[in-house]
XYZ file of N, CA and C in Angstrom:
540
model
N 89.192 110.081 -181.598
C 90.718 109.565 -181.345
C 90.912 108.356 -181.972
N 92.056 108.440 -182.482
C 92.680 107.041 -183.210
C 93.335 106.180 -182.092
N 93.986 106.749 -181.045
C 94.665 105.673 -180.267
C 94.307 106.085 -178.565
N 94.635 105.152 -177.859
C 94.132 105.353 -176.410
C 94.833 106.554 -175.882
N 96.332 106.966 -176.225
C 97.161 107.815 -176.106
C 96.302 109.191 -176.243
N 95.903 109.221 -177.741
C 95.202 110.719 -177.934
C 93.844 110.738 -177.279
N 93.241 109.777 -177.040
C 92.110 109.746 -175.956
C 92.487 110.243 -174.710
N 93.436 109.817 -173.920
C 93.969 110.152 -172.836
C 93.956 111.611 -172.655
N 94.941 112.130 -173.727
C 95.258 113.354 -173.892
C 94.071 114.557 -174.169
N 93.084 113.702 -174.764
C 91.756 114.548 -174.851
C 90.904 114.656 -173.523
N 91.046 113.410 -172.781
C 90.421 113.495 -171.583
C 90.982 114.547 -170.370
N 92.614 114.637 -170.356
C 93.069 115.308 -169.554
C 92.805 116.998 -169.854
N 92.679 117.140 -170.865
C 92.537 118.744 -171.549
C 90.993 119.011 -170.949
N 90.173 118.256 -171.033
C 88.616 118.272 -170.720
C 88.641 118.310 -169.206
N 89.365 117.616 -168.442
C 89.246 117.777 -166.974
C 89.888 118.861 -166.409
N 90.837 119.399 -167.100
C 91.505 120.296 -166.491
C 90.484 121.910 -166.991
N 90.029 121.734 -168.059
C 88.834 122.856 -168.447
C 87.813 122.850 -167.592
N 87.448 121.505 -167.467
C 86.046 121.433 -166.531
C 86.408 121.793 -164.865
N 87.512 121.731 -164.779
C 87.911 122.003 -163.190
C 87.907 123.494 -163.139
N 88.381 124.273 -164.133
C 88.311 125.634 -164.231
C 87.044 126.286 -164.200
N 86.218 125.587 -165.116
C 84.685 126.423 -165.255
C 84.126 126.353 -164.056
N 84.345 125.049 -163.136
C 83.259 125.087 -162.353
C 83.835 125.387 -160.899
N 84.954 126.690 -161.107
C 85.106 127.491 -159.929
C 86.152 127.170 -159.162
N 86.650 125.748 -159.450
C 87.790 125.485 -158.671
C 89.100 126.200 -158.702
N 89.663 126.803 -157.735
C 90.851 127.755 -157.776
C 92.133 126.833 -157.995
N 92.971 127.258 -158.696
C 94.171 126.396 -158.816
C 95.693 127.518 -158.544
N 95.253 127.660 -156.857
C 96.327 128.666 -156.678
C 97.878 127.844 -156.747
N 98.624 128.485 -157.395
C 100.118 127.825 -157.047
C 100.763 127.814 -155.782
N 99.985 128.298 -154.919
C 100.460 128.237 -153.295
C 99.475 127.971 -152.428
N 98.612 126.797 -152.572
C 97.737 126.550 -151.456
C 98.260 126.699 -150.007
N 97.112 126.828 -149.491
C 97.257 127.084 -147.645
C 97.908 125.746 -147.269
N 97.046 124.703 -147.641
C 97.346 123.541 -146.862
C 98.628 122.793 -147.324
N 99.573 123.377 -147.930
C 100.761 122.853 -148.029
C 101.802 123.828 -147.406
N 101.374 124.999 -146.824
C 102.410 125.858 -146.439
C 102.477 125.119 -144.672
N 103.688 125.505 -144.398
C 104.132 124.707 -142.918
C 105.486 123.917 -143.247
N 105.708 123.273 -141.921
C 107.106 122.761 -141.858
C 106.878 121.436 -142.656
N 108.081 120.742 -143.396
C 108.220 119.441 -144.009
C 109.324 118.854 -143.529
N 109.300 117.593 -143.230
C 110.709 116.698 -143.058
C 110.692 116.219 -144.368
N 112.288 116.440 -145.108
C 112.411 115.845 -146.498
C 113.589 114.962 -146.158
N 113.579 113.536 -146.507
C 114.469 112.459 -146.607
C 114.848 112.244 -148.050
N 116.300 112.518 -148.193
C 116.746 112.295 -149.691
C 117.262 110.612 -149.689
N 117.031 110.315 -150.658
C 117.262 108.545 -150.721
C 118.188 108.389 -151.966
N 119.078 107.695 -151.817
C 119.771 107.306 -153.047
C 119.732 105.413 -152.854
N 119.308 104.995 -153.875
C 119.015 103.552 -153.484
C 118.151 102.847 -152.676
N 117.432 103.558 -152.029
C 116.519 103.073 -150.926
C 117.128 103.331 -149.682
N 118.229 103.948 -149.894
C 119.006 104.440 -148.297
C 118.797 105.769 -148.123
N 118.430 106.245 -146.793
C 118.562 107.751 -146.715
C 119.714 108.263 -146.281
N 120.100 109.421 -147.011
C 121.510 109.769 -147.129
C 121.298 111.438 -146.516
N 120.266 111.609 -146.317
C 120.480 113.015 -145.383
C 118.806 113.237 -144.950
N 118.553 114.245 -143.945
C 117.170 114.528 -143.430
C 117.162 116.126 -143.263
N 116.270 116.779 -143.655
C 116.476 118.372 -143.378
C 114.931 118.631 -143.293
N 114.765 120.151 -142.918
C 113.134 120.542 -142.522
C 113.404 121.768 -143.618
N 112.157 121.451 -144.137
C 111.895 122.645 -145.283
C 110.707 123.219 -144.942
N 110.685 124.729 -144.910
C 109.186 125.501 -144.487
C 108.727 126.166 -145.787
N 107.797 125.718 -146.148
C 106.947 126.318 -147.544
C 106.091 127.525 -146.783
N 106.473 128.711 -147.152
C 105.723 129.854 -146.768
C 104.851 130.360 -147.973
N 103.527 131.442 -147.807
C 103.173 131.799 -148.699
C 103.639 132.750 -149.739
N 102.848 132.799 -151.034
C 103.547 133.276 -152.047
C 104.961 132.692 -152.601
N 105.151 131.457 -152.511
C 106.285 130.696 -152.973
C 107.581 130.776 -152.108
N 107.391 131.196 -150.893
C 108.871 131.481 -150.232
C 109.134 130.061 -149.631
N 110.608 129.883 -149.686
C 110.605 128.750 -149.002
C 112.133 128.728 -148.017
N 112.064 128.337 -147.049
C 113.190 128.502 -145.858
C 113.913 127.160 -145.518
N 114.919 127.166 -145.375
C 115.573 126.037 -145.027
C 116.795 126.168 -143.959
N 117.467 125.478 -143.420
C 118.615 125.842 -142.436
C 119.868 126.229 -143.160
N 120.472 127.304 -142.709
C 121.783 127.748 -143.326
C 122.494 126.678 -143.389
N 123.655 126.476 -144.162
C 124.076 127.431 -145.152
C 123.235 127.533 -146.230
N 122.186 126.694 -146.730
C 121.516 126.575 -147.900
C 120.461 127.768 -147.920
N 119.922 128.136 -149.069
C 119.047 129.198 -148.900
C 117.755 128.561 -149.962
N 116.539 128.667 -149.382
C 115.563 128.391 -149.983
C 115.123 129.178 -151.080
N 114.763 128.680 -152.823
C 114.617 129.813 -153.420
C 112.834 130.011 -153.385
N 112.297 128.934 -154.340
C 110.732 129.208 -154.336
C 110.323 127.805 -154.475
N 108.801 127.548 -154.554
C 108.093 126.487 -154.296
C 106.679 126.731 -155.136
N 106.329 125.705 -155.733
C 105.066 126.127 -156.194
C 104.335 124.680 -156.421
N 102.976 124.797 -156.671
C 102.046 123.645 -156.727
C 101.537 123.658 -158.351
N 101.896 122.886 -159.124
C 101.175 122.725 -160.230
C 99.874 121.755 -160.491
N 98.810 122.128 -160.695
C 97.696 120.909 -161.072
C 97.787 120.008 -162.092
N 97.611 118.809 -161.831
C 98.035 117.832 -163.087
C 96.628 117.577 -163.747
N 96.593 116.977 -164.738
C 95.459 116.432 -165.327
C 94.698 115.597 -165.010
N 94.787 114.792 -164.173
C 94.207 113.905 -163.514
C 94.089 113.879 -161.923
N 94.349 113.191 -161.126
C 94.298 113.035 -159.611
C 95.675 113.222 -158.846
N 96.825 113.336 -159.908
C 98.085 113.824 -159.247
C 98.711 115.588 -159.599
N 98.937 116.036 -158.644
C 99.318 117.528 -158.469
C 100.876 117.443 -158.413
N 101.890 118.292 -159.114
C 103.525 118.356 -159.093
C 103.593 119.434 -158.072
N 104.525 119.029 -157.098
C 104.981 120.391 -156.089
C 106.336 120.605 -156.578
N 106.956 121.563 -156.790
C 108.341 121.888 -157.019
C 109.004 122.841 -155.825
N 110.244 122.446 -155.465
C 110.622 123.551 -154.750
C 112.254 123.533 -154.877
N 112.990 124.655 -154.819
C 114.279 124.597 -155.342
C 115.036 125.299 -154.023
N 116.402 124.892 -154.045
C 117.152 125.256 -152.952
C 118.597 125.503 -153.437
N 119.147 126.672 -153.183
C 120.407 126.958 -153.464
C 121.569 126.745 -152.550
N 122.732 126.056 -152.897
C 123.710 125.469 -152.380
C 124.703 126.676 -152.115
N 125.739 126.259 -151.381
C 126.919 127.493 -151.066
C 127.495 127.617 -152.149
N 127.744 126.546 -153.023
C 128.490 126.554 -154.095
C 127.922 126.859 -155.312
N 126.587 127.341 -155.017
C 125.882 128.360 -156.265
C 125.040 127.171 -157.276
N 125.029 125.644 -156.723
C 124.156 124.869 -157.397
C 122.762 124.868 -156.958
N 121.855 124.731 -157.692
C 120.414 124.481 -157.253
C 119.831 123.293 -157.362
N 119.237 122.762 -156.572
C 118.774 121.332 -156.222
C 117.218 121.849 -156.625
N 116.534 121.208 -157.393
C 115.232 121.272 -157.707
C 114.594 119.979 -157.462
N 113.825 120.231 -156.592
C 112.727 118.850 -155.788
C 111.597 118.834 -156.516
N 111.226 117.925 -157.141
C 109.814 117.750 -158.004
C 109.192 116.354 -157.413
N 108.232 116.482 -156.937
C 107.387 115.611 -156.569
C 105.847 115.407 -156.806
N 105.290 114.487 -156.507
C 103.711 114.190 -156.985
C 102.999 114.031 -155.274
N 101.810 114.701 -155.634
C 100.921 114.517 -154.334
C 99.534 114.277 -154.975
N 98.805 113.435 -154.465
C 97.518 112.880 -154.715
C 96.431 113.665 -154.306
N 95.740 114.246 -155.205
C 94.585 115.326 -154.969
C 94.004 114.923 -153.776
N 93.323 113.703 -153.891
C 92.216 113.011 -153.190
C 93.080 113.023 -151.511
N 94.351 112.583 -151.360
C 95.080 112.503 -150.111
C 95.245 114.013 -149.457
N 95.340 114.891 -150.253
C 95.297 116.241 -150.047
C 93.898 116.773 -149.185
N 92.873 116.350 -149.985
C 91.239 116.812 -149.443
C 91.181 115.863 -148.003
N 91.505 114.595 -148.370
C 91.509 113.912 -146.814
C 92.048 114.226 -146.101
N 93.123 114.908 -145.803
C 93.950 115.166 -144.790
C 93.351 116.493 -144.213
N 92.656 117.049 -144.803
C 92.030 118.510 -144.246
C 91.095 118.142 -143.186
N 90.470 116.913 -143.566
C 89.190 116.539 -142.443
C 90.127 115.336 -141.369
N 91.091 114.693 -141.792
C 91.400 113.635 -140.990
C 92.644 114.128 -139.879
N 93.124 115.238 -140.565
C 94.551 115.806 -139.905
C 95.831 114.906 -139.836
N 95.637 113.875 -140.914
C 96.743 113.125 -140.990
C 97.790 114.125 -141.845
N 98.987 113.506 -142.016
C 100.102 114.106 -142.631
C 99.937 113.589 -143.821
N 100.395 114.578 -144.751
C 100.645 114.706 -146.320
C 101.875 114.134 -146.754
N 102.009 113.339 -147.610
C 103.223 112.630 -147.941
C 103.465 113.244 -149.615
N 104.700 113.803 -149.832
C 105.194 114.289 -151.371
C 106.373 113.244 -151.578
N 106.078 112.421 -152.638
C 107.124 111.273 -153.124
C 107.926 112.116 -154.413
N 109.038 112.234 -154.715
C 109.737 112.668 -156.352
C 111.112 112.448 -156.375
N 111.737 113.268 -157.056
C 113.220 113.146 -157.421
C 113.782 114.591 -157.307
N 115.129 114.440 -157.103
C 115.906 115.742 -157.082
C 116.878 115.630 -158.244
N 116.781 117.017 -158.781
C 117.338 117.282 -159.990
C 118.413 118.322 -159.807
N 119.590 118.256 -160.515
C 120.477 119.487 -160.540
C 120.215 120.454 -161.421
N 119.976 121.594 -160.999
C 119.521 122.539 -161.992
C 120.805 123.599 -162.551
N 121.057 123.744 -163.943
C 122.297 124.368 -164.256
C 121.453 125.885 -163.730
N 122.564 127.019 -163.792
C 122.440 128.152 -163.770
C 121.406 128.799 -164.834
N 121.774 128.413 -165.930
C 121.005 128.804 -167.092
C 119.575 128.386 -167.199
N 119.071 127.488 -166.141
C 117.642 127.024 -166.157
C 117.574 125.510 -166.746
N 118.661 125.183 -167.457
C 118.515 123.817 -167.917
C 118.630 122.528 -166.871
N 117.867 121.464 -167.032
C 118.298 120.510 -166.292
C 119.512 119.655 -166.606
N 120.590 119.331 -166.037
C 121.550 118.395 -166.150
C 121.224 117.099 -166.359
N 121.044 116.732 -167.569
C 120.543 115.288 -167.528
C 121.665 114.338 -168.118
N 122.767 114.931 -168.522
C 123.850 113.753 -169.027
C 123.795 113.617 -170.479
N 122.853 114.350 -171.001
C 122.787 113.852 -172.570
C 123.698 114.470 -173.446
N 124.730 115.671 -173.205
C 125.305 116.182 -174.145
C 126.654 115.532 -174.147
N 127.539 115.527 -175.243
C 128.590 114.695 -175.460
C 129.902 115.311 -174.759
N 129.844 116.533 -174.270
C 130.602 116.985 -173.262
C 130.557 117.192 -171.981
N 129.217 116.612 -171.578
C 128.924 116.742 -170.255
C 129.865 116.246 -169.055
N 130.445 114.938 -169.358
C 131.297 114.254 -168.416
C 132.874 115.176 -168.457
N 132.928 116.041 -169.401
C 134.288 116.838 -169.508
C 133.844 117.923 -168.469
N 132.813 118.622 -168.801
C 132.613 119.848 -167.736
C 132.280 119.663 -166.417
N 131.370 118.767 -166.502
C 130.677 118.486 -164.913
C 131.058 117.232 -164.262
N 130.990 117.222 -163.046
C 130.683 115.869 -162.210
C 129.395 115.615 -161.818
N 128.973 114.234 -162.092
C 127.408 114.106 -161.467
C 127.212 114.628 -160.346
N 125.853 114.977 -159.859
C 125.832 115.015 -158.645
C 125.470 113.821 -157.803
N 125.089 113.031 -158.460
C 124.945 111.617 -158.222
C 125.684 110.674 -158.691
N 126.725 110.237 -158.175
C 127.699 109.490 -158.782
C 127.229 108.168 -158.531
N 126.555 107.717 -157.716
C 126.254 106.373 -157.385
C 125.241 105.813 -158.058
N 124.981 104.524 -157.974
C 123.923 103.681 -159.063
C 122.457 104.365 -158.385
N 121.561 104.459 -159.443
C 120.259 105.068 -158.845
C 120.018 106.615 -159.046
N 119.047 106.982 -158.939
C 118.615 108.313 -158.900
C 118.605 108.717 -157.387
N 118.745 110.183 -157.078
C 118.402 110.676 -156.005
C 116.714 111.063 -155.836
N 116.129 110.464 -154.732
C 114.484 110.444 -154.719
C 114.643 111.172 -153.459
N 113.067 111.683 -152.922
C 112.945 112.215 -151.844
C 111.444 111.798 -151.187
N 111.440 112.044 -150.001
C 110.082 111.909 -149.540
C 109.777 113.237 -148.416
N 108.790 113.782 -148.973
C 108.268 114.833 -147.688
C 107.113 114.589 -147.042
N 107.310 114.819 -145.792
C 106.422 114.228 -144.644
C 106.085 115.574 -143.870
N 104.624 116.283 -144.098
C 104.246 117.526 -143.431
C 104.180 117.206 -141.971
N 104.940 118.324 -141.355
C 105.314 118.281 -139.753
C 104.165 118.931 -139.326
N 104.112 120.417 -139.619
C 103.111 121.398 -138.862
C 102.549 122.332 -140.000
N 101.400 122.805 -139.807
C 101.016 123.885 -140.558
C 101.614 125.244 -140.004
N 101.831 126.190 -141.340
C 102.274 127.286 -141.059
C 101.697 128.138 -139.878
N 102.658 128.579 -139.001
C 102.061 129.256 -137.858
C 102.617 130.690 -137.583
N 103.817 130.687 -138.214
C 104.439 132.046 -138.004
C 104.966 132.431 -139.336
N 105.498 133.714 -139.378
C 106.304 134.081 -140.659
C 107.929 134.196 -140.308
N 108.324 133.688 -139.114
C 109.653 133.793 -138.849
C 110.270 132.309 -138.980
N 111.478 132.384 -139.191
C 112.161 131.072 -139.293
C 112.411 130.158 -138.077
N 111.658 130.291 -137.206
C 111.735 129.602 -135.951
C 112.112 128.233 -136.065
N 111.165 127.310 -137.007
C 111.141 126.302 -137.299
C 112.522 125.804 -137.942
N 112.673 126.480 -138.876
C 114.237 126.406 -139.682
C 115.342 126.165 -138.722
N 115.507 127.278 -137.680
C 116.277 127.544 -137.071
C 116.692 126.536 -136.115
N 115.582 125.742 -135.742
C 115.544 124.689 -134.641
C 115.822 123.353 -135.364
N 115.798 123.220 -136.679
C 116.013 122.026 -137.416
C 117.374 122.018 -138.204
N 118.212 120.902 -137.756
C 119.649 121.083 -138.486
C 119.613 119.891 -139.680
N 120.217 120.106 -140.692
C 120.140 119.231 -141.768
C 121.518 118.143 -141.279
N 120.999 116.651 -141.232
C 122.093 115.889 -140.996
C 122.211 114.598 -142.280
N 123.267 114.483 -142.132
C 123.759 113.159 -143.559
C 124.369 112.123 -142.741
N 124.003 110.874 -143.322
C 124.469 109.716 -142.830
C 125.547 109.068 -143.527
Protein backbone atom coordinates (compact mmCIF):
# COMPACT_ATOMS: atom_id res chain seq x y z
CA UNK A 1 0.00 0.00 0.00
CA UNK A 2 1.17 3.46 -0.91
CA UNK A 3 -1.10 5.47 1.40
CA UNK A 4 -2.97 5.06 4.66
CA UNK A 5 -6.27 5.22 2.75
CA UNK A 6 -5.17 2.38 0.49
CA UNK A 7 -4.15 0.32 3.53
CA UNK A 8 -7.52 0.96 5.21
CA UNK A 9 -9.31 -0.11 2.03
CA UNK A 10 -7.28 -3.32 1.90
CA UNK A 11 -8.03 -4.00 5.57
CA UNK A 12 -11.78 -3.45 5.06
CA UNK A 13 -11.86 -5.92 2.17
CA UNK A 14 -9.82 -8.46 4.15
CA UNK A 15 -12.01 -8.09 7.27
CA UNK A 16 -15.23 -8.59 5.30
CA UNK A 17 -13.76 -11.65 3.57
CA UNK A 18 -12.54 -13.02 6.91
CA UNK A 19 -15.99 -12.73 8.51
CA UNK A 20 -17.64 -14.49 5.58
CA UNK A 21 -15.08 -17.31 5.57
CA UNK A 22 -15.47 -17.95 9.29
CA UNK A 23 -19.14 -18.79 9.08
CA UNK A 24 -20.51 -15.46 10.22
CA UNK A 25 -23.87 -15.08 8.60
CA UNK A 26 -24.69 -11.63 7.34
CA UNK A 27 -28.46 -11.68 7.15
CA UNK A 28 -29.94 -8.49 5.77
CA UNK A 29 -32.80 -8.92 8.27
CA UNK A 30 -31.31 -9.96 11.64
CA UNK A 31 -33.82 -11.12 14.23
CA UNK A 32 -32.30 -8.95 16.99
CA UNK A 33 -33.37 -5.80 15.12
CA UNK A 34 -36.97 -6.95 14.62
CA UNK A 35 -39.51 -5.29 16.90
CA UNK A 36 -40.78 -1.84 17.84
CA UNK A 37 -38.54 1.21 17.65
CA UNK A 38 -39.15 4.78 18.81
CA UNK A 39 -37.87 7.17 16.14
CA UNK A 40 -37.14 10.80 17.00
CA UNK A 41 -36.65 13.15 14.03
CA UNK A 42 -34.33 16.05 14.82
CA UNK A 43 -33.37 19.29 13.07
CA UNK A 44 -30.63 21.41 14.60
CA UNK A 45 -30.67 19.33 17.78
CA UNK A 46 -34.41 19.95 18.31
CA UNK A 47 -36.87 17.04 18.19
CA UNK A 48 -39.50 17.81 15.54
CA UNK A 49 -41.44 14.55 15.70
CA UNK A 50 -41.63 11.15 17.39
CA UNK A 51 -43.11 8.01 15.87
CA UNK A 52 -43.09 4.24 16.30
CA UNK A 53 -41.69 2.02 13.57
CA UNK A 54 -41.97 -1.77 13.67
CA UNK A 55 -39.34 -3.74 11.79
CA UNK A 56 -40.65 -7.19 10.81
CA UNK A 57 -39.03 -10.24 9.28
CA UNK A 58 -37.91 -10.27 5.65
CA UNK A 59 -37.63 -6.48 5.47
CA UNK A 60 -41.23 -5.50 6.20
CA UNK A 61 -41.81 -2.12 7.89
CA UNK A 62 -44.98 -1.02 9.71
CA UNK A 63 -45.80 2.58 10.63
CA UNK A 64 -48.94 4.38 11.76
CA UNK A 65 -51.28 5.58 9.00
CA UNK A 66 -51.39 7.67 6.88
CA UNK A 67 -47.72 6.78 6.23
CA UNK A 68 -46.82 3.41 4.74
CA UNK A 69 -43.73 1.37 5.60
CA UNK A 70 -41.82 0.08 2.58
CA UNK A 71 -38.77 -1.98 3.53
CA UNK A 72 -35.72 -2.21 5.79
CA UNK A 73 -32.35 -3.94 5.75
CA UNK A 74 -29.02 -4.13 7.56
CA UNK A 75 -25.80 -3.98 5.58
CA UNK A 76 -22.61 -5.07 7.34
CA UNK A 77 -19.91 -2.45 7.42
CA UNK A 78 -16.26 -3.12 6.84
CA UNK A 79 -15.27 -2.72 10.49
CA UNK A 80 -17.46 -2.26 13.57
CA UNK A 81 -20.34 -0.16 12.17
CA UNK A 82 -23.27 -1.68 10.30
CA UNK A 83 -25.76 0.37 8.26
CA UNK A 84 -29.50 0.06 8.92
CA UNK A 85 -31.79 1.56 6.28
CA UNK A 86 -35.58 1.78 6.20
CA UNK A 87 -38.00 3.61 3.93
CA UNK A 88 -41.40 5.17 4.53
CA UNK A 89 -43.87 6.33 1.86
CA UNK A 90 -45.79 9.53 2.56
CA UNK A 91 -49.36 10.26 1.48
CA UNK A 92 -48.06 12.66 -1.19
CA UNK A 93 -45.87 9.94 -2.74
CA UNK A 94 -42.58 11.06 -1.24
CA UNK A 95 -40.19 8.42 0.07
CA UNK A 96 -38.21 9.21 3.19
CA UNK A 97 -35.11 7.07 3.56
CA UNK A 98 -33.70 6.70 7.06
CA UNK A 99 -30.07 5.51 7.06
CA UNK A 100 -28.33 5.04 10.37
CA UNK A 101 -25.36 3.33 11.90
CA UNK A 102 -25.23 0.77 14.66
CA UNK A 103 -22.16 -0.48 16.47
CA UNK A 104 -21.78 -4.25 16.02
CA UNK A 105 -20.31 -4.61 19.52
CA UNK A 106 -23.29 -2.78 21.05
CA UNK A 107 -25.64 -5.19 19.25
CA UNK A 108 -23.79 -8.18 20.67
CA UNK A 109 -23.70 -6.66 24.16
CA UNK A 110 -27.44 -5.89 24.06
CA UNK A 111 -28.21 -9.59 23.52
CA UNK A 112 -26.82 -10.37 26.96
CA UNK A 113 -27.53 -7.21 28.94
CA UNK A 114 -31.04 -6.69 27.48
CA UNK A 115 -30.22 -2.99 27.18
CA UNK A 116 -31.89 -1.00 24.43
CA UNK A 117 -30.13 -0.68 21.08
CA UNK A 118 -29.75 2.77 19.47
CA UNK A 119 -29.30 3.67 15.83
CA UNK A 120 -28.33 7.20 14.79
CA UNK A 121 -28.35 8.61 11.29
CA UNK A 122 -29.86 10.98 8.77
CA UNK A 123 -33.08 11.23 6.79
CA UNK A 124 -33.04 11.77 3.04
CA UNK A 125 -35.77 12.49 0.53
CA UNK A 126 -35.64 9.82 -2.16
CA UNK A 127 -36.90 10.58 -5.63
CA UNK A 128 -39.35 8.12 -7.20
CA UNK A 129 -36.70 7.15 -9.76
CA UNK A 130 -34.43 5.97 -6.94
CA UNK A 131 -31.98 8.86 -6.80
CA UNK A 132 -31.42 10.78 -3.58
CA UNK A 133 -32.26 14.48 -3.81
CA UNK A 134 -29.06 16.30 -2.93
CA UNK A 135 -29.60 19.70 -4.50
CA UNK A 136 -26.64 19.26 -6.84
CA UNK A 137 -28.42 19.94 -10.14
CA UNK A 138 -28.83 23.39 -11.64
CA UNK A 139 -32.62 23.20 -11.89
CA UNK A 140 -33.15 21.52 -8.52
CA UNK A 141 -34.53 24.68 -6.93
CA UNK A 142 -36.85 25.29 -9.90
CA UNK A 143 -38.43 21.83 -9.72
CA UNK A 144 -38.53 21.03 -6.01
CA UNK A 145 -38.85 22.57 -2.64
CA UNK A 146 -36.36 21.05 -0.22
CA UNK A 147 -37.71 18.64 2.40
CA UNK A 148 -35.74 20.47 5.07
CA UNK A 149 -35.74 24.20 4.56
CA UNK A 150 -34.26 24.94 7.99
CA UNK A 151 -30.55 25.21 8.65
CA UNK A 152 -28.94 21.82 9.28
CA UNK A 153 -29.88 18.35 8.21
CA UNK A 154 -32.66 16.11 9.43
CA UNK A 155 -31.22 13.50 11.76
CA UNK A 156 -32.87 10.69 13.65
CA UNK A 157 -32.30 8.52 16.71
CA UNK A 158 -33.98 5.10 16.92
CA UNK A 159 -34.32 3.35 20.26
CA UNK A 160 -35.56 -0.22 20.45
CA UNK A 161 -38.72 -0.49 22.54
CA UNK A 162 -39.49 -4.21 22.34
CA UNK A 163 -38.72 -7.40 20.48
CA UNK A 164 -41.01 -8.62 17.75
CA UNK A 165 -43.75 -10.61 19.46
CA UNK A 166 -46.53 -10.79 16.90
CA UNK A 167 -46.99 -10.37 13.20
CA UNK A 168 -49.97 -8.05 13.55
CA UNK A 169 -49.81 -4.27 13.63
CA UNK A 170 -50.87 -3.92 17.28
CA UNK A 171 -47.80 -1.88 18.27
CA UNK A 172 -48.21 0.48 15.32
CA UNK A 173 -51.94 0.98 15.83
CA UNK A 174 -51.37 2.00 19.42
CA UNK A 175 -48.65 4.52 18.59
CA UNK A 176 -49.47 7.87 17.08
CA UNK A 177 -47.08 10.10 15.23
CA UNK A 178 -46.66 13.43 16.96
CA UNK A 179 -44.97 16.62 15.83
CA UNK A 180 -43.83 19.64 17.79
